[in-house]
PDB file of C-alpha atoms in Angstrom:
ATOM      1  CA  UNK G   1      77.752 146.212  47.627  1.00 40.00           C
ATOM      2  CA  UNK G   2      77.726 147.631  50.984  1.00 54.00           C
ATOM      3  CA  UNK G   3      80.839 150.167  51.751  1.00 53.00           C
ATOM      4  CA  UNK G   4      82.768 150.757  55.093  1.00 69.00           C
ATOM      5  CA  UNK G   5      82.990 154.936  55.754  1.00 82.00           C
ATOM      6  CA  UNK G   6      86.618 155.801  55.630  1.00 90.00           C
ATOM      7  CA  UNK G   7      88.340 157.276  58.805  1.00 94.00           C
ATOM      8  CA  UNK G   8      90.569 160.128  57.754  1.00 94.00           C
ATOM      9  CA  UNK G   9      93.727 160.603  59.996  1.00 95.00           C
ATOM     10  CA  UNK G  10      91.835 164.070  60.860  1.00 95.00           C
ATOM     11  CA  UNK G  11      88.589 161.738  61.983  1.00 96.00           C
ATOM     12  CA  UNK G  12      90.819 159.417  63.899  1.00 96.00           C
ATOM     13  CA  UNK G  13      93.053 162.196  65.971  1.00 96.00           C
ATOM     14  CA  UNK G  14      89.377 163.612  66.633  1.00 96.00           C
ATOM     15  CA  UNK G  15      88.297 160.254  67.982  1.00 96.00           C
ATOM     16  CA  UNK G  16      91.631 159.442  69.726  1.00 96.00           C
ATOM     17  CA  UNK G  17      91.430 162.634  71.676  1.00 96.00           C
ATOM     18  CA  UNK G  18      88.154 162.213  73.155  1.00 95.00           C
ATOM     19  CA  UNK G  19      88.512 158.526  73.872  1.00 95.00           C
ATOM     20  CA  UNK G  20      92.040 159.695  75.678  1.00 95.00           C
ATOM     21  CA  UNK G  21      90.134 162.591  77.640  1.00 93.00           C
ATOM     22  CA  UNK G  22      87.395 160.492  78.956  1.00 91.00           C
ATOM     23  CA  UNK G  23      89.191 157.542  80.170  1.00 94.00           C
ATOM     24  CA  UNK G  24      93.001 157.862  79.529  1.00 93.00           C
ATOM     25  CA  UNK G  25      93.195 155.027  76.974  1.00 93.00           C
ATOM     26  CA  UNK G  26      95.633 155.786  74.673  1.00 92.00           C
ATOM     27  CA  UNK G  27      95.193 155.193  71.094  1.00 92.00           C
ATOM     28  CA  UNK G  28      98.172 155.032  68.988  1.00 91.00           C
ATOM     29  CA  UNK G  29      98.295 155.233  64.957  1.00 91.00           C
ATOM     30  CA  UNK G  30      98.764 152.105  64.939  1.00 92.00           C
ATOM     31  CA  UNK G  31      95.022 151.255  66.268  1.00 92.00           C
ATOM     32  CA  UNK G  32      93.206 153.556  63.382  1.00 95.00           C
ATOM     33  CA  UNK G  33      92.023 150.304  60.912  1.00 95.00           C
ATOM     34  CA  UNK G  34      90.950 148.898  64.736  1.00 93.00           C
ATOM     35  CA  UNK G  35      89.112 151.370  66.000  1.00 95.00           C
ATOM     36  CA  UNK G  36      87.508 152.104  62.019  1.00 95.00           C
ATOM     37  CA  UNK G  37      86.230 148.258  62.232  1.00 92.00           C
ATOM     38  CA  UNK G  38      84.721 148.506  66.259  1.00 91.00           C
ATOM     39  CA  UNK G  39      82.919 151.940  65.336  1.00 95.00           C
ATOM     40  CA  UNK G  40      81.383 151.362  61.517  1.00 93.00           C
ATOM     41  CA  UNK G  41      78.787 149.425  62.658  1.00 90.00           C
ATOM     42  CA  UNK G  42      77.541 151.961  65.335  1.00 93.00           C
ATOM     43  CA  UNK G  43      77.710 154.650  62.244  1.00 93.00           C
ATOM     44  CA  UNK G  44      75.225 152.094  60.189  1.00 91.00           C
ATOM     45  CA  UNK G  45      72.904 151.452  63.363  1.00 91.00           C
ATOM     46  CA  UNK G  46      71.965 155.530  63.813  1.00 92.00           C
ATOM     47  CA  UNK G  47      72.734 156.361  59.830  1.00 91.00           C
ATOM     48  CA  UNK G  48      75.628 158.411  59.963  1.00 92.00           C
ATOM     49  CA  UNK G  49      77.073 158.246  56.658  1.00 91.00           C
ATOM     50  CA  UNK G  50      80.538 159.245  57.462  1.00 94.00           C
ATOM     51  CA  UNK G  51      83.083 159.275  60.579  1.00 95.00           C
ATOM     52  CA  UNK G  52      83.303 163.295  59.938  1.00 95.00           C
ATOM     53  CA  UNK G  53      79.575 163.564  60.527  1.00 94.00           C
ATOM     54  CA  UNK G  54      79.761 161.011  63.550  1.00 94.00           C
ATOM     55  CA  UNK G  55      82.567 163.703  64.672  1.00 95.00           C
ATOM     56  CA  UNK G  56      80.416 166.486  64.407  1.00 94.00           C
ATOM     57  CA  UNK G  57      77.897 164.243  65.983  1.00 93.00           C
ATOM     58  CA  UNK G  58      80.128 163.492  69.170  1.00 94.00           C
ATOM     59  CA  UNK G  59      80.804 167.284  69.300  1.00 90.00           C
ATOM     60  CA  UNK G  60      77.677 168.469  69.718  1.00 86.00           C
ATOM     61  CA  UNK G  61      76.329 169.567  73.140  1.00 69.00           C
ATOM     62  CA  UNK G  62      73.845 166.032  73.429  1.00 67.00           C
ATOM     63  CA  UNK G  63      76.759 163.725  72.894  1.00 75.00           C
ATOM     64  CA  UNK G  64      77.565 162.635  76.445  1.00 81.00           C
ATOM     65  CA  UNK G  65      76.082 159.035  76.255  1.00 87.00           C
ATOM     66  CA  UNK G  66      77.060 158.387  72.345  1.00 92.00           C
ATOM     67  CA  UNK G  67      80.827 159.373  73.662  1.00 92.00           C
ATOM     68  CA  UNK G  68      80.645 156.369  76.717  1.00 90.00           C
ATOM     69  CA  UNK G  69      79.513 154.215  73.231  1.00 91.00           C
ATOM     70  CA  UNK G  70      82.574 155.330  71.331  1.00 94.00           C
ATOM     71  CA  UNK G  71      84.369 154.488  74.861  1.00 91.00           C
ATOM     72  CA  UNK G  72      82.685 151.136  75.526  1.00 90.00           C
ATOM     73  CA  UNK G  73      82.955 149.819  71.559  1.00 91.00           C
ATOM     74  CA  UNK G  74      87.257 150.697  71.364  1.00 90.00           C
ATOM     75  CA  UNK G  75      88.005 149.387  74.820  1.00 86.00           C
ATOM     76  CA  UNK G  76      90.189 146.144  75.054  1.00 77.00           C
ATOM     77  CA  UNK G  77      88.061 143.530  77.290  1.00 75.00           C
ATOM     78  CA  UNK G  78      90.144 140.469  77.277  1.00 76.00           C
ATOM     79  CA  UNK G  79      90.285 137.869  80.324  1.00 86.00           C
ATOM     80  CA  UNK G  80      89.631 134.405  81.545  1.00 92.00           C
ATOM     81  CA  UNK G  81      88.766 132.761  84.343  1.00 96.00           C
ATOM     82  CA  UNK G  82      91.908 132.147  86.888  1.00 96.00           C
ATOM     83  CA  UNK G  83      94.075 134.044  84.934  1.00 95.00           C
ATOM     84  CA  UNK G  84      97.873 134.525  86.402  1.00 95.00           C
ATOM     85  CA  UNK G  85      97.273 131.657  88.952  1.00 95.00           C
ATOM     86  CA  UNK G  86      99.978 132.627  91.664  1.00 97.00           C
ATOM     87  CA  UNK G  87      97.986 135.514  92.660  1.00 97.00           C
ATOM     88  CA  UNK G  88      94.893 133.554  93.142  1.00 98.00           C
ATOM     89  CA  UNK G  89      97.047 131.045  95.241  1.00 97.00           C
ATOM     90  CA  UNK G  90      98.976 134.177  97.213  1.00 98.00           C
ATOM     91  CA  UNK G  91      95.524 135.755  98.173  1.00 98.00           C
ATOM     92  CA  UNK G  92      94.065 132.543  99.288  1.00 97.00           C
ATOM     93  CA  UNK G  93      96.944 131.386 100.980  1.00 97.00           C
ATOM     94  CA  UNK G  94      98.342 134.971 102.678  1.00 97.00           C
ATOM     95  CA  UNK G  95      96.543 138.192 101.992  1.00 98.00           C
ATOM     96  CA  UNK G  96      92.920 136.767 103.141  1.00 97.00           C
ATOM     97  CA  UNK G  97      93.740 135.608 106.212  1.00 96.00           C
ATOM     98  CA  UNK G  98      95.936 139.202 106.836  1.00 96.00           C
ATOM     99  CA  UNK G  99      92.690 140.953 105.626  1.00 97.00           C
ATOM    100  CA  UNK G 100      90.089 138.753 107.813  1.00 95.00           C
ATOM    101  CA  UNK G 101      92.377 139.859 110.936  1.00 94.00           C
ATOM    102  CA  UNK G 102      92.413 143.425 110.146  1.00 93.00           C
ATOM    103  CA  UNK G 103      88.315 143.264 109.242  1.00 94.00           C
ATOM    104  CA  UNK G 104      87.086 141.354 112.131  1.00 90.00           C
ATOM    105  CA  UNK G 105      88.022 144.539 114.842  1.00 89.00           C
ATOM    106  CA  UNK G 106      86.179 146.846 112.818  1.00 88.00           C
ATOM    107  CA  UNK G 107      83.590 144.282 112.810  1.00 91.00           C
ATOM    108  CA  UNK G 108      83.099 144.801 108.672  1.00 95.00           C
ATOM    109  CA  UNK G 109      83.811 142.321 105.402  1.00 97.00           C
ATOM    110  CA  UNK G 110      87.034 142.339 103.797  1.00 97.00           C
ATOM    111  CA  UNK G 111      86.410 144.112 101.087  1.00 98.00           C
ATOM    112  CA  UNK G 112      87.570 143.531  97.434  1.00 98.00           C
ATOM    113  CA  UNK G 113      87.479 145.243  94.497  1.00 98.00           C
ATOM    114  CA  UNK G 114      88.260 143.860  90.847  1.00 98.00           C
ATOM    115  CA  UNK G 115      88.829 147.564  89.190  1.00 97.00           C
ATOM    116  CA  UNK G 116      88.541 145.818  85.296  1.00 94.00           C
ATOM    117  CA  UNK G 117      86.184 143.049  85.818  1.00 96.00           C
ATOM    118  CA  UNK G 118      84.848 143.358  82.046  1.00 93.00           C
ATOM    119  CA  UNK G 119      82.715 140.933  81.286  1.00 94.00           C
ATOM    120  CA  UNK G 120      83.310 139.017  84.781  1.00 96.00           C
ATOM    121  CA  UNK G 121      85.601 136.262  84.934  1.00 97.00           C
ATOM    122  CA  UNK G 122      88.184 137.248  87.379  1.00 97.00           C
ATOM    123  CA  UNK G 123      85.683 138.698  89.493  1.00 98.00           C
ATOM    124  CA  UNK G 124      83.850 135.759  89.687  1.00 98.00           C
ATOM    125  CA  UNK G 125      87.492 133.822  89.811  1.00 98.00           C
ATOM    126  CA  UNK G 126      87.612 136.575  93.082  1.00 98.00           C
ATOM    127  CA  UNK G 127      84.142 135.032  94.409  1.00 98.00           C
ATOM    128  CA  UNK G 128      85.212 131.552  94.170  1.00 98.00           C
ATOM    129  CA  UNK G 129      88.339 132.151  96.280  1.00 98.00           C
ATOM    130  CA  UNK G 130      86.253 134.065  98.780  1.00 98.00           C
ATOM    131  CA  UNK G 131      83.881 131.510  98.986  1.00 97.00           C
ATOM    132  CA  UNK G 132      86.396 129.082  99.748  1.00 97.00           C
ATOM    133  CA  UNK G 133      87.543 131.043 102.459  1.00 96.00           C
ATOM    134  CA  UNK G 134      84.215 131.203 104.040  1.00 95.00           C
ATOM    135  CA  UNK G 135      83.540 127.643 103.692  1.00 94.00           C
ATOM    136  CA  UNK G 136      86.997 127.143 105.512  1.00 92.00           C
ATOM    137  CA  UNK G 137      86.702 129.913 108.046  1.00 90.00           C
ATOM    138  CA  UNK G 138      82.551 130.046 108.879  1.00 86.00           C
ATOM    139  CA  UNK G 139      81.491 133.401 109.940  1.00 85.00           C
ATOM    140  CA  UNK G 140      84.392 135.399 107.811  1.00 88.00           C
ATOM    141  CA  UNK G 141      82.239 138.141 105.757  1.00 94.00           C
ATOM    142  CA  UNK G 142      83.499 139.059 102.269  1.00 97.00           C
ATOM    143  CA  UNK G 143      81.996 142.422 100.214  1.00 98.00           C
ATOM    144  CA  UNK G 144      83.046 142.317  96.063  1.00 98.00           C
ATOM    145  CA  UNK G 145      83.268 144.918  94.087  1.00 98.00           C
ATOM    146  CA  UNK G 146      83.069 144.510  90.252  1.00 98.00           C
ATOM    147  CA  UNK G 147      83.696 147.315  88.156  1.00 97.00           C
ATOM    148  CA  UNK G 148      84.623 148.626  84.570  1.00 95.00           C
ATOM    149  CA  UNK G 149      84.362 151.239  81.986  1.00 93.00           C
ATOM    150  CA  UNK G 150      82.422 149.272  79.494  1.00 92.00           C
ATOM    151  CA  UNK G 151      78.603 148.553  80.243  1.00 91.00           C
ATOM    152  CA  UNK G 152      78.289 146.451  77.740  1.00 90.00           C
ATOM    153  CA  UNK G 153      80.834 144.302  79.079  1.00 93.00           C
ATOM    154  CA  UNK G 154      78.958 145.062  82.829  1.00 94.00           C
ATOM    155  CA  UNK G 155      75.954 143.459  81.228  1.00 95.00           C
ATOM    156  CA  UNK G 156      77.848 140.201  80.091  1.00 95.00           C
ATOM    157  CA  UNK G 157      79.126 139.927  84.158  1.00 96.00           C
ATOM    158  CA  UNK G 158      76.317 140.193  85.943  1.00 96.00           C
ATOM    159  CA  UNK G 159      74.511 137.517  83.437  1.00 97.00           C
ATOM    160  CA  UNK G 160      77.395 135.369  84.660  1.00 97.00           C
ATOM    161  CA  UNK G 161      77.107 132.682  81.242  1.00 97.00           C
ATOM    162  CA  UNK G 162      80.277 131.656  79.426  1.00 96.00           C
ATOM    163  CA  UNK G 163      81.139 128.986  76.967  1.00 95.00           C
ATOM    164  CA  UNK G 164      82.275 125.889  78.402  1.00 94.00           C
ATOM    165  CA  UNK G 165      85.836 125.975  76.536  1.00 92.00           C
ATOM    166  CA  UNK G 166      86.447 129.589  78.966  1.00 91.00           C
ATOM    167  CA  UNK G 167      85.136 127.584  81.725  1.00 93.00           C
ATOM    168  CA  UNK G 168      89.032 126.791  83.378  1.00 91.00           C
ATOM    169  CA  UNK G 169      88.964 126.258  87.346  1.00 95.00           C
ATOM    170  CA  UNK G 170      92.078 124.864  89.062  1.00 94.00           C
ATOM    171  CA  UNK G 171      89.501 122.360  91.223  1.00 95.00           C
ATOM    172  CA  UNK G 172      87.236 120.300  89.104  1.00 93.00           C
ATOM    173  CA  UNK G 173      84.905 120.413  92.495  1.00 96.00           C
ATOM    174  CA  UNK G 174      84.340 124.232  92.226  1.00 97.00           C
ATOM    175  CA  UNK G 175      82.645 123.144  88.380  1.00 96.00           C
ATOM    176  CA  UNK G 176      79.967 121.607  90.591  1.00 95.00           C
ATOM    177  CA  UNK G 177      79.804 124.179  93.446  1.00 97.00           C
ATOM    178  CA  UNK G 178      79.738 127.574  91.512  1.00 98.00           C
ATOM    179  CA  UNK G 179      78.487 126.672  88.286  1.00 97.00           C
ATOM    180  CA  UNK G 180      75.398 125.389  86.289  1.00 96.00           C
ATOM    181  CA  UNK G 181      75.416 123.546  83.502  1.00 94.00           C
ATOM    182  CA  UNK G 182      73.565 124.733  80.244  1.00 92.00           C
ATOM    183  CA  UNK G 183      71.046 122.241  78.299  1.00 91.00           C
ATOM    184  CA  UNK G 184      68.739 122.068  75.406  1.00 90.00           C
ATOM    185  CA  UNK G 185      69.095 125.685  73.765  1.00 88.00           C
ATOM    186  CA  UNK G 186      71.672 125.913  76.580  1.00 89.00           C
ATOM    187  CA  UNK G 187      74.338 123.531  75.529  1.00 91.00           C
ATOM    188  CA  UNK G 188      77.701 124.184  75.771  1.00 92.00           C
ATOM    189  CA  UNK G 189      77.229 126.960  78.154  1.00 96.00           C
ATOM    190  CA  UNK G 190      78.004 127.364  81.946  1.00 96.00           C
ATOM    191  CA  UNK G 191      76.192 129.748  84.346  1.00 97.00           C
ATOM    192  CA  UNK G 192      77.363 130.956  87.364  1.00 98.00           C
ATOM    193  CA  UNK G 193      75.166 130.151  89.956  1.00 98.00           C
ATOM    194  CA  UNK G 194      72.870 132.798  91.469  1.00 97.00           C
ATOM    195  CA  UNK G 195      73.399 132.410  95.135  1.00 97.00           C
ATOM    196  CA  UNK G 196      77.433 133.324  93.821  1.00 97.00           C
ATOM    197  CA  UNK G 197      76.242 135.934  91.522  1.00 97.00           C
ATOM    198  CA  UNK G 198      74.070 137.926  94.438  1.00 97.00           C
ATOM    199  CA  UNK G 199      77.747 138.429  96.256  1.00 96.00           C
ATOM    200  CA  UNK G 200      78.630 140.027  93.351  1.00 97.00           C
ATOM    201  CA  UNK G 201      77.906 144.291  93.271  1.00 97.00           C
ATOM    202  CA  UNK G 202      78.461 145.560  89.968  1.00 97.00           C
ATOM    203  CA  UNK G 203      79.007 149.153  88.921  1.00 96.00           C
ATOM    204  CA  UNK G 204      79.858 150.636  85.948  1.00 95.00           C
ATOM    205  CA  UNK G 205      83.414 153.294  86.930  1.00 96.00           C
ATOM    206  CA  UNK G 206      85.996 154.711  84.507  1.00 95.00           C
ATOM    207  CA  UNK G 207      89.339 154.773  87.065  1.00 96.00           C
ATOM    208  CA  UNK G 208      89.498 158.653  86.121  1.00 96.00           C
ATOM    209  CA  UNK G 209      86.033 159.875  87.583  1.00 95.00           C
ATOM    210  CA  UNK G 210      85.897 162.279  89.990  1.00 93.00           C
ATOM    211  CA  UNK G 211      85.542 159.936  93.315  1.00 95.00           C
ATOM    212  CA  UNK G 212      84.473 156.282  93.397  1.00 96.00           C
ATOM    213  CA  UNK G 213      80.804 154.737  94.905  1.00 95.00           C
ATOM    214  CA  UNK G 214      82.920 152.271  96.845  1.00 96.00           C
ATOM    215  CA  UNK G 215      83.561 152.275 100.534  1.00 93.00           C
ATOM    216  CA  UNK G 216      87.203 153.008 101.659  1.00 92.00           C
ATOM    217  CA  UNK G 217      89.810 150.906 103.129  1.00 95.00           C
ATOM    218  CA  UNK G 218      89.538 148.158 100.989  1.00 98.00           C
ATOM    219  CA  UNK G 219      91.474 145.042 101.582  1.00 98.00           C
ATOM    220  CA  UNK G 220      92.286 144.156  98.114  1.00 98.00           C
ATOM    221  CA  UNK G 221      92.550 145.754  94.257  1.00 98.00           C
ATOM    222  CA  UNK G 222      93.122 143.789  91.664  1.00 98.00           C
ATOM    223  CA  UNK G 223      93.532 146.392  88.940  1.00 97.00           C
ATOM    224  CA  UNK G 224      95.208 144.158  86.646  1.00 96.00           C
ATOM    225  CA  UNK G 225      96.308 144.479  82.710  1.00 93.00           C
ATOM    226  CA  UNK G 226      94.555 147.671  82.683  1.00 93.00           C
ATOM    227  CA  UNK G 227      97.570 149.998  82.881  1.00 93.00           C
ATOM    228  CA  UNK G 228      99.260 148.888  80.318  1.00 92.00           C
ATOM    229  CA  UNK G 229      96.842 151.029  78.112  1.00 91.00           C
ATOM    230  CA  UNK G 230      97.441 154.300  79.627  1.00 94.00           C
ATOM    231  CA  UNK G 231     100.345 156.760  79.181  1.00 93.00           C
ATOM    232  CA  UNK G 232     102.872 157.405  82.490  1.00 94.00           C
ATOM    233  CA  UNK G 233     101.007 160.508  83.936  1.00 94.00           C
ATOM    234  CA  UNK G 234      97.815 158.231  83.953  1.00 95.00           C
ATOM    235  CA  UNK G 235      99.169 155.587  86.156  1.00 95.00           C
ATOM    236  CA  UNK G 236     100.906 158.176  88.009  1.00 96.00           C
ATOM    237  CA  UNK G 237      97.490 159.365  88.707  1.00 96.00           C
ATOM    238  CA  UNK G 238      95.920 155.991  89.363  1.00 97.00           C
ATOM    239  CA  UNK G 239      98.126 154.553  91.354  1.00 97.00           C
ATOM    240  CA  UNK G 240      98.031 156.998  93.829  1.00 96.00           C
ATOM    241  CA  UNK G 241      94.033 157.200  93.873  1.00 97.00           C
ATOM    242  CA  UNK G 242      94.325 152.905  94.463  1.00 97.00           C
ATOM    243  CA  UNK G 243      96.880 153.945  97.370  1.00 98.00           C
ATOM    244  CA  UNK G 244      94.500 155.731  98.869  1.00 97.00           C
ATOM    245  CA  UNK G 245      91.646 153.578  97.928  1.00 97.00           C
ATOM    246  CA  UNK G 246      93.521 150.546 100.267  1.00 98.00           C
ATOM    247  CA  UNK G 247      93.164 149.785 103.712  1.00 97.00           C
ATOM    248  CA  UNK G 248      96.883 150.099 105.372  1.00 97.00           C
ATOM    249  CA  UNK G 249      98.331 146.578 104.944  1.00 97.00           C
ATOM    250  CA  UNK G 250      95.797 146.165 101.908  1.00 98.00           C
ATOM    251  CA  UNK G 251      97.851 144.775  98.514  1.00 98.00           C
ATOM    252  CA  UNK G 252      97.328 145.797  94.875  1.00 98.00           C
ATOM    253  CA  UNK G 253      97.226 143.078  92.392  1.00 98.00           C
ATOM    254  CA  UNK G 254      98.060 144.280  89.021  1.00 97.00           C
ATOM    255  CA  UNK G 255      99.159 142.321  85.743  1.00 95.00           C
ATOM    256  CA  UNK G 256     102.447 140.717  85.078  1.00 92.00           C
ATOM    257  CA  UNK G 257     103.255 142.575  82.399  1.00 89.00           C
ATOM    258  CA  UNK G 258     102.609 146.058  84.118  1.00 92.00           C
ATOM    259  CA  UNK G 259     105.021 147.391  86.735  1.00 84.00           C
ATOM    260  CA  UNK G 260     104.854 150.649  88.961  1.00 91.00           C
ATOM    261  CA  UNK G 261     108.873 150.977  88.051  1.00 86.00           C
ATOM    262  CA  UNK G 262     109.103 154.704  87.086  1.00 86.00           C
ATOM    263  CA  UNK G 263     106.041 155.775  88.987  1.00 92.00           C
ATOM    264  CA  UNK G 264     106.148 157.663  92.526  1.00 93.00           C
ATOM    265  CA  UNK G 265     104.540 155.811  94.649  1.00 93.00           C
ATOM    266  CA  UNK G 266     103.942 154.731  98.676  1.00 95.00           C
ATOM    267  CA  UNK G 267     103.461 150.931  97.853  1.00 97.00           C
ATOM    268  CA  UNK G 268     106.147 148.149  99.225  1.00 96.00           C
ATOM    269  CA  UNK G 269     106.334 145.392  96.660  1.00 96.00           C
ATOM    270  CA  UNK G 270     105.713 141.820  98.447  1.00 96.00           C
ATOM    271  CA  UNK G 271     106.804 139.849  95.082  1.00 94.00           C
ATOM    272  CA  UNK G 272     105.900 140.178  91.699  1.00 92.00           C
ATOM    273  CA  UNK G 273     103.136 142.441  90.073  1.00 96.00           C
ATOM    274  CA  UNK G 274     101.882 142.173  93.627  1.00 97.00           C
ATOM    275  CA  UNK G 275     102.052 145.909  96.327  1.00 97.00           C
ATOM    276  CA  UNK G 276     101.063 146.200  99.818  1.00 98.00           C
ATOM    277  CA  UNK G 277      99.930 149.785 101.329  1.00 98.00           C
ATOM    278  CA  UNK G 278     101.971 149.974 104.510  1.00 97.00           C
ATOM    279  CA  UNK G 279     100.557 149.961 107.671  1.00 91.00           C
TER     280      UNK G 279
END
């Protein structure tokens, strides 16, 4: 009978540290038996017998890429498509046209970025509205950003397939305009459609790096149920490198349940979980 390696609490402070260093998640005690199940089967896949040798393993001088792993496998990647509607209806309705005035001097797109796209659907949620606005306003020019910390979940977003159950758009129409229906081997499965899935740039960025491969002056962040997994002197830092990602009059979208009460910050709040960068 096959046994799970057991993470000692010395293992587990070791692994919390370095997951904490790299990319400001914090892992509490409380997420030891989690983080034990999302990392035995990378110890079985390169033989490591036990989470003190995988340790030693991630403290060695060549441990750089198996460290993003450890990263990528304990990360939290939940979403869904249209998730927290009134912020999809507030950037169709108000912060789009805003940004399409402010773009169309500087004769560039407005430019979005979804800052924790994991494996896609409210960046492609992002598309749709932006395609919409196109459709409605011919000639308006849109640039999306899709980023996160996990490349496995990167991979899962840029093959834009989802089970038809996830599959929740507030216009039955879009089904037909953005999406492909799976058959055959394919049933039960929905595919973004490619000519949507080319607007899409995807790039793998933990928030923390030293500088982001993404043009300034954005129009719009949604960095969104992200925060709540870092301590208060990460967002402090964050939310000062998103000010200064935005273009002035650009909002920040983040998640309902975060706030930026606390935090120092430039940001006006226009209503709730929602910031503008003043002009």
């Amino acid at each position: 009978m096959h046994v799970e390696p057991h993470l000692s609490e010395r293992a587990y402070a070791f692994l919390a540290d370095l997951v904490y260093r790299q990319s400001r998640i914090r892992l509490g005690p409380d997420r030891q038996t989690f983080v034990a199940g999302r990392l035995a089967a990378r110890l079985r896949d390169i033989g490591c017998p036990t989470f003190e040798a995988y340790c030693s393993l991630l403290n060695s001088a060549a441990s750089a890429e198996e460290s993003e792993r450890v990263i990528d496998l304990v990360s939290t990647n939940h979403t869904h498509f249209f998730r927290e509607p009134d912020h999809f209806d507030f950037l169709a309705r108000e912060v789009l046209p805003m940004a399409r005035r402010r773009a169309a001097p500087a004769v560039r797109p407005v430019r979005v970025w979804c800052a924790a796209a994991a494996s896609g659907e409210e960046a492609y949620s992002l598309a749709i509205i932006l395609a919409e606005s196109e459709r409605s306003q011919p000639g308006t020019q849109w640039a999306l950003e899709a980023s996160d910390i996990s490349r496995r979940m990167l991979d899962r977003c840029r093959s834009g397939i989802y089970e038809a159950e996830r599959v929740q758009v507030p216009d039955p129409v879009w089904l037909a305009r953005y999406f492909r229906r799976g058959f055959g081997d394919r049933e039960g499965l929905y595919r973004i459609k490619p000519e949507l899935r080319a607007r899409l740039r995807v790039s793998a960025i933990n928030l923390f790096q030293a500088s982001y491969p993404l043009p300034l002056e954005q129009d719009v962040i949604f960095c969104r149920n992200v925060m709540i997994y870092f301590d208060e002197p990460s967002r402090q830092i964050l939310i000062e490198r998103l000010f200064d990602q935005l273009a002035p009059g650009g909002h920040l979208f983040v998640g309902h349940a975060e706030s930026l009460l606390g935090l120092r910050h430039r940001f006006q709040q226009v209503r709730p979980a929602v910031y503008e960068r003043p002009i």
